[in-house]
JSON list of C-alpha atoms in Angstrom, two decimals:
[
{"chain": "A", "resi": 1, "resn": "UNK", "atom": "CA", "xyz": [55.16, 112.33, 100.86]},
{"chain": "A", "resi": 2, "resn": "UNK", "atom": "CA", "xyz": [58.67, 113.10, 102.05]},
{"chain": "A", "resi": 3, "resn": "UNK", "atom": "CA", "xyz": [60.37, 110.55, 104.29]},
{"chain": "A", "resi": 4, "resn": "UNK", "atom": "CA", "xyz": [61.06, 111.80, 107.82]},
{"chain": "A", "resi": 5, "resn": "UNK", "atom": "CA", "xyz": [64.59, 110.49, 108.24]},
{"chain": "A", "resi": 6, "resn": "UNK", "atom": "CA", "xyz": [65.04, 112.10, 111.66]},
{"chain": "A", "resi": 7, "resn": "UNK", "atom": "CA", "xyz": [62.00, 110.23, 112.95]},
{"chain": "A", "resi": 8, "resn": "UNK", "atom": "CA", "xyz": [63.29, 106.97, 111.49]},
{"chain": "A", "resi": 9, "resn": "UNK", "atom": "CA", "xyz": [66.68, 107.55, 113.13]},
{"chain": "A", "resi": 10, "resn": "UNK", "atom": "CA", "xyz": [65.05, 108.25, 116.49]},
{"chain": "A", "resi": 11, "resn": "UNK", "atom": "CA", "xyz": [62.91, 105.10, 116.25]},
{"chain": "A", "resi": 12, "resn": "UNK", "atom": "CA", "xyz": [65.95, 103.01, 115.32]},
{"chain": "A", "resi": 13, "resn": "UNK", "atom": "CA", "xyz": [67.91, 104.42, 118.25]},
{"chain": "A", "resi": 14, "resn": "UNK", "atom": "CA", "xyz": [65.11, 103.76, 120.74]},
{"chain": "A", "resi": 15, "resn": "UNK", "atom": "CA", "xyz": [64.49, 100.22, 119.48]},
{"chain": "A", "resi": 16, "resn": "UNK", "atom": "CA", "xyz": [68.18, 99.34, 119.56]},
{"chain": "A", "resi": 17, "resn": "UNK", "atom": "CA", "xyz": [68.61, 100.84, 123.03]},
{"chain": "A", "resi": 18, "resn": "UNK", "atom": "CA", "xyz": [65.75, 98.72, 124.37]},
{"chain": "A", "resi": 19, "resn": "UNK", "atom": "CA", "xyz": [67.29, 95.61, 122.78]},
{"chain": "A", "resi": 20, "resn": "UNK", "atom": "CA", "xyz": [70.76, 96.31, 124.20]},
{"chain": "A", "resi": 21, "resn": "UNK", "atom": "CA", "xyz": [69.46, 97.13, 127.69]},
{"chain": "A", "resi": 22, "resn": "UNK", "atom": "CA", "xyz": [67.48, 93.90, 127.77]},
{"chain": "A", "resi": 23, "resn": "UNK", "atom": "CA", "xyz": [70.16, 91.57, 126.42]},
{"chain": "A", "resi": 24, "resn": "UNK", "atom": "CA", "xyz": [73.69, 92.99, 126.71]},
{"chain": "A", "resi": 25, "resn": "UNK", "atom": "CA", "xyz": [74.01, 95.97, 129.03]},
{"chain": "A", "resi": 26, "resn": "UNK", "atom": "CA", "xyz": [74.12, 93.95, 132.25]},
{"chain": "A", "resi": 27, "resn": "UNK", "atom": "CA", "xyz": [76.76, 91.54, 130.94]},
{"chain": "A", "resi": 28, "resn": "UNK", "atom": "CA", "xyz": [78.90, 94.38, 129.58]},
{"chain": "A", "resi": 29, "resn": "UNK", "atom": "CA", "xyz": [78.73, 96.21, 132.90]},
{"chain": "A", "resi": 30, "resn": "UNK", "atom": "CA", "xyz": [79.66, 93.04, 134.77]},
{"chain": "A", "resi": 31, "resn": "UNK", "atom": "CA", "xyz": [82.63, 92.34, 132.47]},
{"chain": "A", "resi": 32, "resn": "UNK", "atom": "CA", "xyz": [83.99, 95.88, 132.61]},
{"chain": "A", "resi": 33, "resn": "UNK", "atom": "CA", "xyz": [83.73, 95.94, 136.40]},
{"chain": "A", "resi": 34, "resn": "UNK", "atom": "CA", "xyz": [85.53, 92.59, 136.62]},
{"chain": "A", "resi": 35, "resn": "UNK", "atom": "CA", "xyz": [88.35, 93.94, 134.44]},
{"chain": "A", "resi": 36, "resn": "UNK", "atom": "CA", "xyz": [88.60, 96.94, 136.77]},
{"chain": "A", "resi": 37, "resn": "UNK", "atom": "CA", "xyz": [88.65, 94.68, 139.88]},
{"chain": "A", "resi": 38, "resn": "UNK", "atom": "CA", "xyz": [85.27, 95.97, 141.00]},
{"chain": "A", "resi": 39, "resn": "UNK", "atom": "CA", "xyz": [82.32, 93.99, 142.28]},
{"chain": "A", "resi": 40, "resn": "UNK", "atom": "CA", "xyz": [79.28, 93.67, 140.05]},
{"chain": "A", "resi": 41, "resn": "UNK", "atom": "CA", "xyz": [76.14, 95.74, 140.66]},
{"chain": "A", "resi": 42, "resn": "UNK", "atom": "CA", "xyz": [73.98, 94.10, 143.30]},
{"chain": "A", "resi": 43, "resn": "UNK", "atom": "CA", "xyz": [76.92, 92.39, 144.97]},
{"chain": "A", "resi": 44, "resn": "UNK", "atom": "CA", "xyz": [76.70, 92.16, 148.75]},
{"chain": "A", "resi": 45, "resn": "UNK", "atom": "CA", "xyz": [80.12, 93.79, 148.97]},
{"chain": "A", "resi": 46, "resn": "UNK", "atom": "CA", "xyz": [78.60, 97.02, 147.65]},
{"chain": "A", "resi": 47, "resn": "UNK", "atom": "CA", "xyz": [75.91, 97.06, 150.36]},
{"chain": "A", "resi": 48, "resn": "UNK", "atom": "CA", "xyz": [75.94, 99.04, 153.57]},
{"chain": "A", "resi": 49, "resn": "UNK", "atom": "CA", "xyz": [76.65, 95.89, 155.63]},
{"chain": "A", "resi": 50, "resn": "UNK", "atom": "CA", "xyz": [80.03, 95.53, 153.94]},
{"chain": "A", "resi": 51, "resn": "UNK", "atom": "CA", "xyz": [81.00, 99.20, 153.79]},
{"chain": "A", "resi": 52, "resn": "UNK", "atom": "CA", "xyz": [84.06, 98.55, 155.99]},
{"chain": "A", "resi": 53, "resn": "UNK", "atom": "CA", "xyz": [85.27, 95.77, 153.69]},
{"chain": "A", "resi": 54, "resn": "UNK", "atom": "CA", "xyz": [87.43, 96.27, 150.63]},
{"chain": "A", "resi": 55, "resn": "UNK", "atom": "CA", "xyz": [85.47, 97.05, 147.46]},
{"chain": "A", "resi": 56, "resn": "UNK", "atom": "CA", "xyz": [88.03, 95.40, 145.18]},
{"chain": "A", "resi": 57, "resn": "UNK", "atom": "CA", "xyz": [89.26, 91.83, 144.70]},
{"chain": "A", "resi": 58, "resn": "UNK", "atom": "CA", "xyz": [92.43, 90.15, 143.37]},
{"chain": "A", "resi": 59, "resn": "UNK", "atom": "CA", "xyz": [92.94, 91.11, 139.71]},
{"chain": "A", "resi": 60, "resn": "UNK", "atom": "CA", "xyz": [92.67, 87.60, 138.26]},
{"chain": "A", "resi": 61, "resn": "UNK", "atom": "CA", "xyz": [90.46, 88.72, 135.36]},
{"chain": "A", "resi": 62, "resn": "UNK", "atom": "CA", "xyz": [92.81, 91.55, 134.43]},
{"chain": "A", "resi": 63, "resn": "UNK", "atom": "CA", "xyz": [95.86, 89.27, 134.78]},
{"chain": "A", "resi": 64, "resn": "UNK", "atom": "CA", "xyz": [94.43, 86.70, 132.36]},
{"chain": "A", "resi": 65, "resn": "UNK", "atom": "CA", "xyz": [93.51, 89.37, 129.82]},
{"chain": "A", "resi": 66, "resn": "UNK", "atom": "CA", "xyz": [96.95, 90.98, 130.10]},
{"chain": "A", "resi": 67, "resn": "UNK", "atom": "CA", "xyz": [98.59, 87.59, 129.45]},
{"chain": "A", "resi": 68, "resn": "UNK", "atom": "CA", "xyz": [96.44, 87.11, 126.37]},
{"chain": "A", "resi": 69, "resn": "UNK", "atom": "CA", "xyz": [97.33, 90.61, 125.18]},
{"chain": "A", "resi": 70, "resn": "UNK", "atom": "CA", "xyz": [101.02, 89.78, 125.57]},
{"chain": "A", "resi": 71, "resn": "UNK", "atom": "CA", "xyz": [100.53, 86.59, 123.55]},
{"chain": "A", "resi": 72, "resn": "UNK", "atom": "CA", "xyz": [98.71, 88.55, 120.84]},
{"chain": "A", "resi": 73, "resn": "UNK", "atom": "CA", "xyz": [101.50, 91.15, 120.75]},
{"chain": "A", "resi": 74, "resn": "UNK", "atom": "CA", "xyz": [104.10, 88.42, 120.27]},
{"chain": "A", "resi": 75, "resn": "UNK", "atom": "CA", "xyz": [102.05, 86.77, 117.53]},
{"chain": "A", "resi": 76, "resn": "UNK", "atom": "CA", "xyz": [101.43, 90.00, 115.62]},
{"chain": "A", "resi": 77, "resn": "UNK", "atom": "CA", "xyz": [104.56, 92.07, 116.23]},
{"chain": "A", "resi": 78, "resn": "UNK", "atom": "CA", "xyz": [107.41, 89.66, 116.90]},
{"chain": "A", "resi": 79, "resn": "UNK", "atom": "CA", "xyz": [108.90, 90.29, 113.44]},
{"chain": "A", "resi": 80, "resn": "UNK", "atom": "CA", "xyz": [110.56, 93.47, 112.27]},
{"chain": "A", "resi": 81, "resn": "UNK", "atom": "CA", "xyz": [108.25, 93.48, 109.24]},
{"chain": "A", "resi": 82, "resn": "UNK", "atom": "CA", "xyz": [104.66, 94.47, 109.98]},
{"chain": "A", "resi": 83, "resn": "UNK", "atom": "CA", "xyz": [103.17, 92.59, 107.02]},
{"chain": "A", "resi": 84, "resn": "UNK", "atom": "CA", "xyz": [104.30, 89.71, 104.83]},
{"chain": "A", "resi": 85, "resn": "UNK", "atom": "CA", "xyz": [102.99, 89.80, 101.26]},
{"chain": "A", "resi": 86, "resn": "UNK", "atom": "CA", "xyz": [103.69, 87.35, 98.47]},
{"chain": "A", "resi": 87, "resn": "UNK", "atom": "CA", "xyz": [102.73, 87.66, 94.79]},
{"chain": "A", "resi": 88, "resn": "UNK", "atom": "CA", "xyz": [99.77, 85.66, 93.53]},
{"chain": "A", "resi": 89, "resn": "UNK", "atom": "CA", "xyz": [101.82, 84.56, 90.55]},
{"chain": "A", "resi": 90, "resn": "UNK", "atom": "CA", "xyz": [105.53, 84.27, 91.38]},
{"chain": "A", "resi": 91, "resn": "UNK", "atom": "CA", "xyz": [106.35, 83.76, 87.68]},
{"chain": "A", "resi": 92, "resn": "UNK", "atom": "CA", "xyz": [104.92, 87.15, 86.71]},
{"chain": "A", "resi": 93, "resn": "UNK", "atom": "CA", "xyz": [107.27, 90.11, 87.05]},
{"chain": "A", "resi": 94, "resn": "UNK", "atom": "CA", "xyz": [104.29, 92.47, 87.30]},
{"chain": "A", "resi": 95, "resn": "UNK", "atom": "CA", "xyz": [102.75, 90.43, 90.14]},
{"chain": "A", "resi": 96, "resn": "UNK", "atom": "CA", "xyz": [106.08, 90.32, 92.00]},
{"chain": "A", "resi": 97, "resn": "UNK", "atom": "CA", "xyz": [106.64, 94.07, 91.59]},
{"chain": "A", "resi": 98, "resn": "UNK", "atom": "CA", "xyz": [103.04, 94.83, 92.62]},
{"chain": "A", "resi": 99, "resn": "UNK", "atom": "CA", "xyz": [103.37, 92.77, 95.82]},
{"chain": "A", "resi": 100, "resn": "UNK", "atom": "CA", "xyz": [106.65, 94.47, 96.69]},
{"chain": "A", "resi": 101, "resn": "UNK", "atom": "CA", "xyz": [105.22, 97.95, 96.12]},
{"chain": "A", "resi": 102, "resn": "UNK", "atom": "CA", "xyz": [102.06, 97.17, 98.12]},
{"chain": "A", "resi": 103, "resn": "UNK", "atom": "CA", "xyz": [104.17, 95.79, 100.97]},
{"chain": "A", "resi": 104, "resn": "UNK", "atom": "CA", "xyz": [106.20, 99.00, 101.18]},
{"chain": "A", "resi": 105, "resn": "UNK", "atom": "CA", "xyz": [103.03, 101.13, 101.19]},
{"chain": "A", "resi": 106, "resn": "UNK", "atom": "CA", "xyz": [101.43, 99.06, 103.95]},
{"chain": "A", "resi": 107, "resn": "UNK", "atom": "CA", "xyz": [104.64, 99.05, 105.99]},
{"chain": "A", "resi": 108, "resn": "UNK", "atom": "CA", "xyz": [104.75, 102.83, 105.78]},
{"chain": "A", "resi": 109, "resn": "UNK", "atom": "CA", "xyz": [101.10, 103.32, 106.68]},
{"chain": "A", "resi": 110, "resn": "UNK", "atom": "CA", "xyz": [101.10, 100.86, 109.58]},
{"chain": "A", "resi": 111, "resn": "UNK", "atom": "CA", "xyz": [104.24, 102.37, 111.13]},
{"chain": "A", "resi": 112, "resn": "UNK", "atom": "CA", "xyz": [103.88, 106.08, 110.31]},
{"chain": "A", "resi": 113, "resn": "UNK", "atom": "CA", "xyz": [100.23, 107.12, 109.93]},
{"chain": "A", "resi": 114, "resn": "UNK", "atom": "CA", "xyz": [98.28, 104.29, 111.62]},
{"chain": "A", "resi": 115, "resn": "UNK", "atom": "CA", "xyz": [99.10, 103.32, 115.25]},
{"chain": "A", "resi": 116, "resn": "UNK", "atom": "CA", "xyz": [98.84, 99.61, 114.43]},
{"chain": "A", "resi": 117, "resn": "UNK", "atom": "CA", "xyz": [100.12, 98.30, 117.77]},
{"chain": "A", "resi": 118, "resn": "UNK", "atom": "CA", "xyz": [97.75, 100.41, 119.89]},
{"chain": "A", "resi": 119, "resn": "UNK", "atom": "CA", "xyz": [94.75, 99.60, 117.68]},
{"chain": "A", "resi": 120, "resn": "UNK", "atom": "CA", "xyz": [95.45, 95.85, 117.69]},
{"chain": "A", "resi": 121, "resn": "UNK", "atom": "CA", "xyz": [95.96, 95.72, 121.45]},
{"chain": "A", "resi": 122, "resn": "UNK", "atom": "CA", "xyz": [92.86, 97.82, 122.05]},
{"chain": "A", "resi": 123, "resn": "UNK", "atom": "CA", "xyz": [90.87, 95.48, 119.82]},
{"chain": "A", "resi": 124, "resn": "UNK", "atom": "CA", "xyz": [92.18, 92.41, 121.65]},
{"chain": "A", "resi": 125, "resn": "UNK", "atom": "CA", "xyz": [91.22, 93.95, 124.99]},
{"chain": "A", "resi": 126, "resn": "UNK", "atom": "CA", "xyz": [87.72, 94.95, 123.82]},
{"chain": "A", "resi": 127, "resn": "UNK", "atom": "CA", "xyz": [87.12, 91.48, 122.39]},
{"chain": "A", "resi": 128, "resn": "UNK", "atom": "CA", "xyz": [88.08, 89.81, 125.67]},
{"chain": "A", "resi": 129, "resn": "UNK", "atom": "CA", "xyz": [86.30, 92.19, 128.02]},
{"chain": "A", "resi": 130, "resn": "UNK", "atom": "CA", "xyz": [83.07, 92.74, 126.08]},
{"chain": "A", "resi": 131, "resn": "UNK", "atom": "CA", "xyz": [83.02, 89.79, 123.71]},
{"chain": "A", "resi": 132, "resn": "UNK", "atom": "CA", "xyz": [83.14, 91.82, 120.50]},
{"chain": "A", "resi": 133, "resn": "UNK", "atom": "CA", "xyz": [85.18, 94.56, 118.84]},
{"chain": "A", "resi": 134, "resn": "UNK", "atom": "CA", "xyz": [84.19, 97.04, 116.15]},
{"chain": "A", "resi": 135, "resn": "UNK", "atom": "CA", "xyz": [86.41, 99.35, 114.11]},
{"chain": "A", "resi": 136, "resn": "UNK", "atom": "CA", "xyz": [85.78, 102.01, 111.50]},
{"chain": "A", "resi": 137, "resn": "UNK", "atom": "CA", "xyz": [88.15, 102.33, 108.54]},
{"chain": "A", "resi": 138, "resn": "UNK", "atom": "CA", "xyz": [88.10, 105.42, 106.35]},
{"chain": "A", "resi": 139, "resn": "UNK", "atom": "CA", "xyz": [90.29, 107.84, 104.46]},
{"chain": "A", "resi": 140, "resn": "UNK", "atom": "CA", "xyz": [90.87, 111.08, 106.31]},
{"chain": "A", "resi": 141, "resn": "UNK", "atom": "CA", "xyz": [90.88, 113.94, 103.84]},
{"chain": "A", "resi": 142, "resn": "UNK", "atom": "CA", "xyz": [90.61, 117.60, 104.78]},
{"chain": "A", "resi": 143, "resn": "UNK", "atom": "CA", "xyz": [91.37, 120.87, 103.06]},
{"chain": "A", "resi": 144, "resn": "UNK", "atom": "CA", "xyz": [91.77, 124.36, 104.47]},
{"chain": "A", "resi": 145, "resn": "UNK", "atom": "CA", "xyz": [91.48, 127.41, 102.23]},
{"chain": "A", "resi": 146, "resn": "UNK", "atom": "CA", "xyz": [91.83, 125.15, 99.22]},
{"chain": "A", "resi": 147, "resn": "UNK", "atom": "CA", "xyz": [95.03, 123.55, 100.53]},
{"chain": "A", "resi": 148, "resn": "UNK", "atom": "CA", "xyz": [95.19, 119.86, 101.45]},
{"chain": "A", "resi": 149, "resn": "UNK", "atom": "CA", "xyz": [96.11, 119.47, 105.13]},
{"chain": "A", "resi": 150, "resn": "UNK", "atom": "CA", "xyz": [95.16, 115.82, 105.73]},
{"chain": "A", "resi": 151, "resn": "UNK", "atom": "CA", "xyz": [95.24, 112.90, 103.31]},
{"chain": "A", "resi": 152, "resn": "UNK", "atom": "CA", "xyz": [95.77, 109.51, 104.96]},
{"chain": "A", "resi": 153, "resn": "UNK", "atom": "CA", "xyz": [94.03, 106.27, 105.96]},
{"chain": "A", "resi": 154, "resn": "UNK", "atom": "CA", "xyz": [92.57, 106.07, 109.44]},
{"chain": "A", "resi": 155, "resn": "UNK", "atom": "CA", "xyz": [91.33, 103.28, 111.74]},
{"chain": "A", "resi": 156, "resn": "UNK", "atom": "CA", "xyz": [89.26, 104.00, 114.84]},
{"chain": "A", "resi": 157, "resn": "UNK", "atom": "CA", "xyz": [87.98, 101.54, 117.44]},
{"chain": "A", "resi": 158, "resn": "UNK", "atom": "CA", "xyz": [84.34, 102.09, 118.32]},
{"chain": "A", "resi": 159, "resn": "UNK", "atom": "CA", "xyz": [82.87, 101.33, 121.78]},
{"chain": "A", "resi": 160, "resn": "UNK", "atom": "CA", "xyz": [80.58, 98.36, 121.18]},
{"chain": "A", "resi": 161, "resn": "UNK", "atom": "CA", "xyz": [77.76, 99.99, 123.17]},
{"chain": "A", "resi": 162, "resn": "UNK", "atom": "CA", "xyz": [77.73, 102.85, 120.64]},
{"chain": "A", "resi": 163, "resn": "UNK", "atom": "CA", "xyz": [77.07, 100.52, 117.70]},
{"chain": "A", "resi": 164, "resn": "UNK", "atom": "CA", "xyz": [73.37, 99.91, 117.17]},
{"chain": "A", "resi": 165, "resn": "UNK", "atom": "CA", "xyz": [71.84, 97.21, 114.97]},
{"chain": "A", "resi": 166, "resn": "UNK", "atom": "CA", "xyz": [68.39, 95.72, 114.57]},
{"chain": "A", "resi": 167, "resn": "UNK", "atom": "CA", "xyz": [67.51, 92.85, 116.89]},
{"chain": "A", "resi": 168, "resn": "UNK", "atom": "CA", "xyz": [66.38, 90.74, 113.94]},
{"chain": "A", "resi": 169, "resn": "UNK", "atom": "CA", "xyz": [69.67, 90.96, 112.03]},
{"chain": "A", "resi": 170, "resn": "UNK", "atom": "CA", "xyz": [71.49, 87.72, 111.24]},
{"chain": "A", "resi": 171, "resn": "UNK", "atom": "CA", "xyz": [74.26, 86.93, 113.70]},
{"chain": "A", "resi": 172, "resn": "UNK", "atom": "CA", "xyz": [76.37, 85.66, 110.80]},
{"chain": "A", "resi": 173, "resn": "UNK", "atom": "CA", "xyz": [76.31, 89.06, 109.06]},
{"chain": "A", "resi": 174, "resn": "UNK", "atom": "CA", "xyz": [74.64, 91.60, 111.37]},
{"chain": "A", "resi": 175, "resn": "UNK", "atom": "CA", "xyz": [75.86, 94.74, 109.58]},
{"chain": "A", "resi": 176, "resn": "UNK", "atom": "CA", "xyz": [74.59, 93.85, 106.11]},
{"chain": "A", "resi": 177, "resn": "UNK", "atom": "CA", "xyz": [71.33, 92.26, 107.28]},
{"chain": "A", "resi": 178, "resn": "UNK", "atom": "CA", "xyz": [70.24, 95.00, 109.67]},
{"chain": "A", "resi": 179, "resn": "UNK", "atom": "CA", "xyz": [67.85, 97.60, 108.18]},
{"chain": "A", "resi": 180, "resn": "UNK", "atom": "CA", "xyz": [69.85, 100.31, 109.95]},
{"chain": "A", "resi": 181, "resn": "UNK", "atom": "CA", "xyz": [73.32, 100.86, 111.36]},
{"chain": "A", "resi": 182, "resn": "UNK", "atom": "CA", "xyz": [73.84, 103.51, 114.04]},
{"chain": "A", "resi": 183, "resn": "UNK", "atom": "CA", "xyz": [77.34, 104.72, 114.91]},
{"chain": "A", "resi": 184, "resn": "UNK", "atom": "CA", "xyz": [76.97, 106.98, 117.94]},
{"chain": "A", "resi": 185, "resn": "UNK", "atom": "CA", "xyz": [79.85, 109.46, 118.06]},
{"chain": "A", "resi": 186, "resn": "UNK", "atom": "CA", "xyz": [80.15, 111.76, 121.11]},
{"chain": "A", "resi": 187, "resn": "UNK", "atom": "CA", "xyz": [81.05, 115.31, 120.11]},
{"chain": "A", "resi": 188, "resn": "UNK", "atom": "CA", "xyz": [81.82, 118.61, 121.81]},
{"chain": "A", "resi": 189, "resn": "UNK", "atom": "CA", "xyz": [79.38, 121.46, 121.29]},
{"chain": "A", "resi": 190, "resn": "UNK", "atom": "CA", "xyz": [82.03, 123.50, 119.46]},
{"chain": "A", "resi": 191, "resn": "UNK", "atom": "CA", "xyz": [82.58, 120.64, 116.99]},
{"chain": "A", "resi": 192, "resn": "UNK", "atom": "CA", "xyz": [78.84, 120.33, 116.37]},
{"chain": "A", "resi": 193, "resn": "UNK", "atom": "CA", "xyz": [78.62, 124.09, 115.74]},
{"chain": "A", "resi": 194, "resn": "UNK", "atom": "CA", "xyz": [81.55, 123.89, 113.33]},
{"chain": "A", "resi": 195, "resn": "UNK", "atom": "CA", "xyz": [79.78, 121.15, 111.36]},
{"chain": "A", "resi": 196, "resn": "UNK", "atom": "CA", "xyz": [76.57, 123.20, 111.25]},
{"chain": "A", "resi": 197, "resn": "UNK", "atom": "CA", "xyz": [78.48, 126.18, 109.86]},
{"chain": "A", "resi": 198, "resn": "UNK", "atom": "CA", "xyz": [80.41, 124.15, 107.27]},
{"chain": "A", "resi": 199, "resn": "UNK", "atom": "CA", "xyz": [79.21, 123.50, 103.74]},
{"chain": "A", "resi": 200, "resn": "UNK", "atom": "CA", "xyz": [79.51, 120.53, 101.43]},
{"chain": "A", "resi": 201, "resn": "UNK", "atom": "CA", "xyz": [82.24, 121.03, 98.83]},
{"chain": "A", "resi": 202, "resn": "UNK", "atom": "CA", "xyz": [80.15, 119.53, 96.03]},
{"chain": "A", "resi": 203, "resn": "UNK", "atom": "CA", "xyz": [76.70, 121.03, 96.67]},
{"chain": "A", "resi": 204, "resn": "UNK", "atom": "CA", "xyz": [77.75, 124.16, 98.59]},
{"chain": "A", "resi": 205, "resn": "UNK", "atom": "CA", "xyz": [74.86, 123.48, 100.99]},
{"chain": "A", "resi": 206, "resn": "UNK", "atom": "CA", "xyz": [75.08, 123.20, 104.81]},
{"chain": "A", "resi": 207, "resn": "UNK", "atom": "CA", "xyz": [76.16, 119.76, 105.98]},
{"chain": "A", "resi": 208, "resn": "UNK", "atom": "CA", "xyz": [74.05, 119.79, 109.15]},
{"chain": "A", "resi": 209, "resn": "UNK", "atom": "CA", "xyz": [70.85, 121.49, 110.24]},
{"chain": "A", "resi": 210, "resn": "UNK", "atom": "CA", "xyz": [71.37, 124.50, 112.47]},
{"chain": "A", "resi": 211, "resn": "UNK", "atom": "CA", "xyz": [70.17, 124.54, 116.08]},
{"chain": "A", "resi": 212, "resn": "UNK", "atom": "CA", "xyz": [70.94, 126.84, 118.99]},
{"chain": "A", "resi": 213, "resn": "UNK", "atom": "CA", "xyz": [73.28, 125.81, 121.80]},
{"chain": "A", "resi": 214, "resn": "UNK", "atom": "CA", "xyz": [70.43, 125.11, 124.21]},
{"chain": "A", "resi": 215, "resn": "UNK", "atom": "CA", "xyz": [68.93, 122.56, 121.82]},
{"chain": "A", "resi": 216, "resn": "UNK", "atom": "CA", "xyz": [72.31, 120.90, 121.29]}
]
């Protein structure tokens, strides 16, 4: 009997959504509103009795987070060099040369192809506002008509509400102990259609199942 992976994915999504709504959604909403200087849902200042009053408050939460971001920026980017690597064995010429070469590669990547400052500051902000930060690291490789057009490392921050794990996963290692890991990625219809029309380079079979625009 063939496994219905679409059904399993749907069940995982529904179970994780129920878990997040029951345990985290309210706190995340409260924290984001506080960062935006907005009153929390259910606050009396959002009621009809206070409609003539200001709906915002002094930005103390944002000010504290901005100060912490500035401290993080100083700690991470106060030096001209992005990374500092040392050889594991200073007496080995090969180890010294390897560390020097790796340092140059990382310096190039973190200043030319990866927006290191923006990613780090975005991660610091997510961690303070929502209590956790998640990023996805991968190698971006794309060809067009047999010609390589992209070939570089990539780091993307993921909204924590779009990462779904099982409620029973260990808090020490939730990713590896969860029976599923959902990474919800919003896409435009045109991008979905492009993926449905594309084929895998190795198997020459369609990457995605085809559906009409109404279904999408």
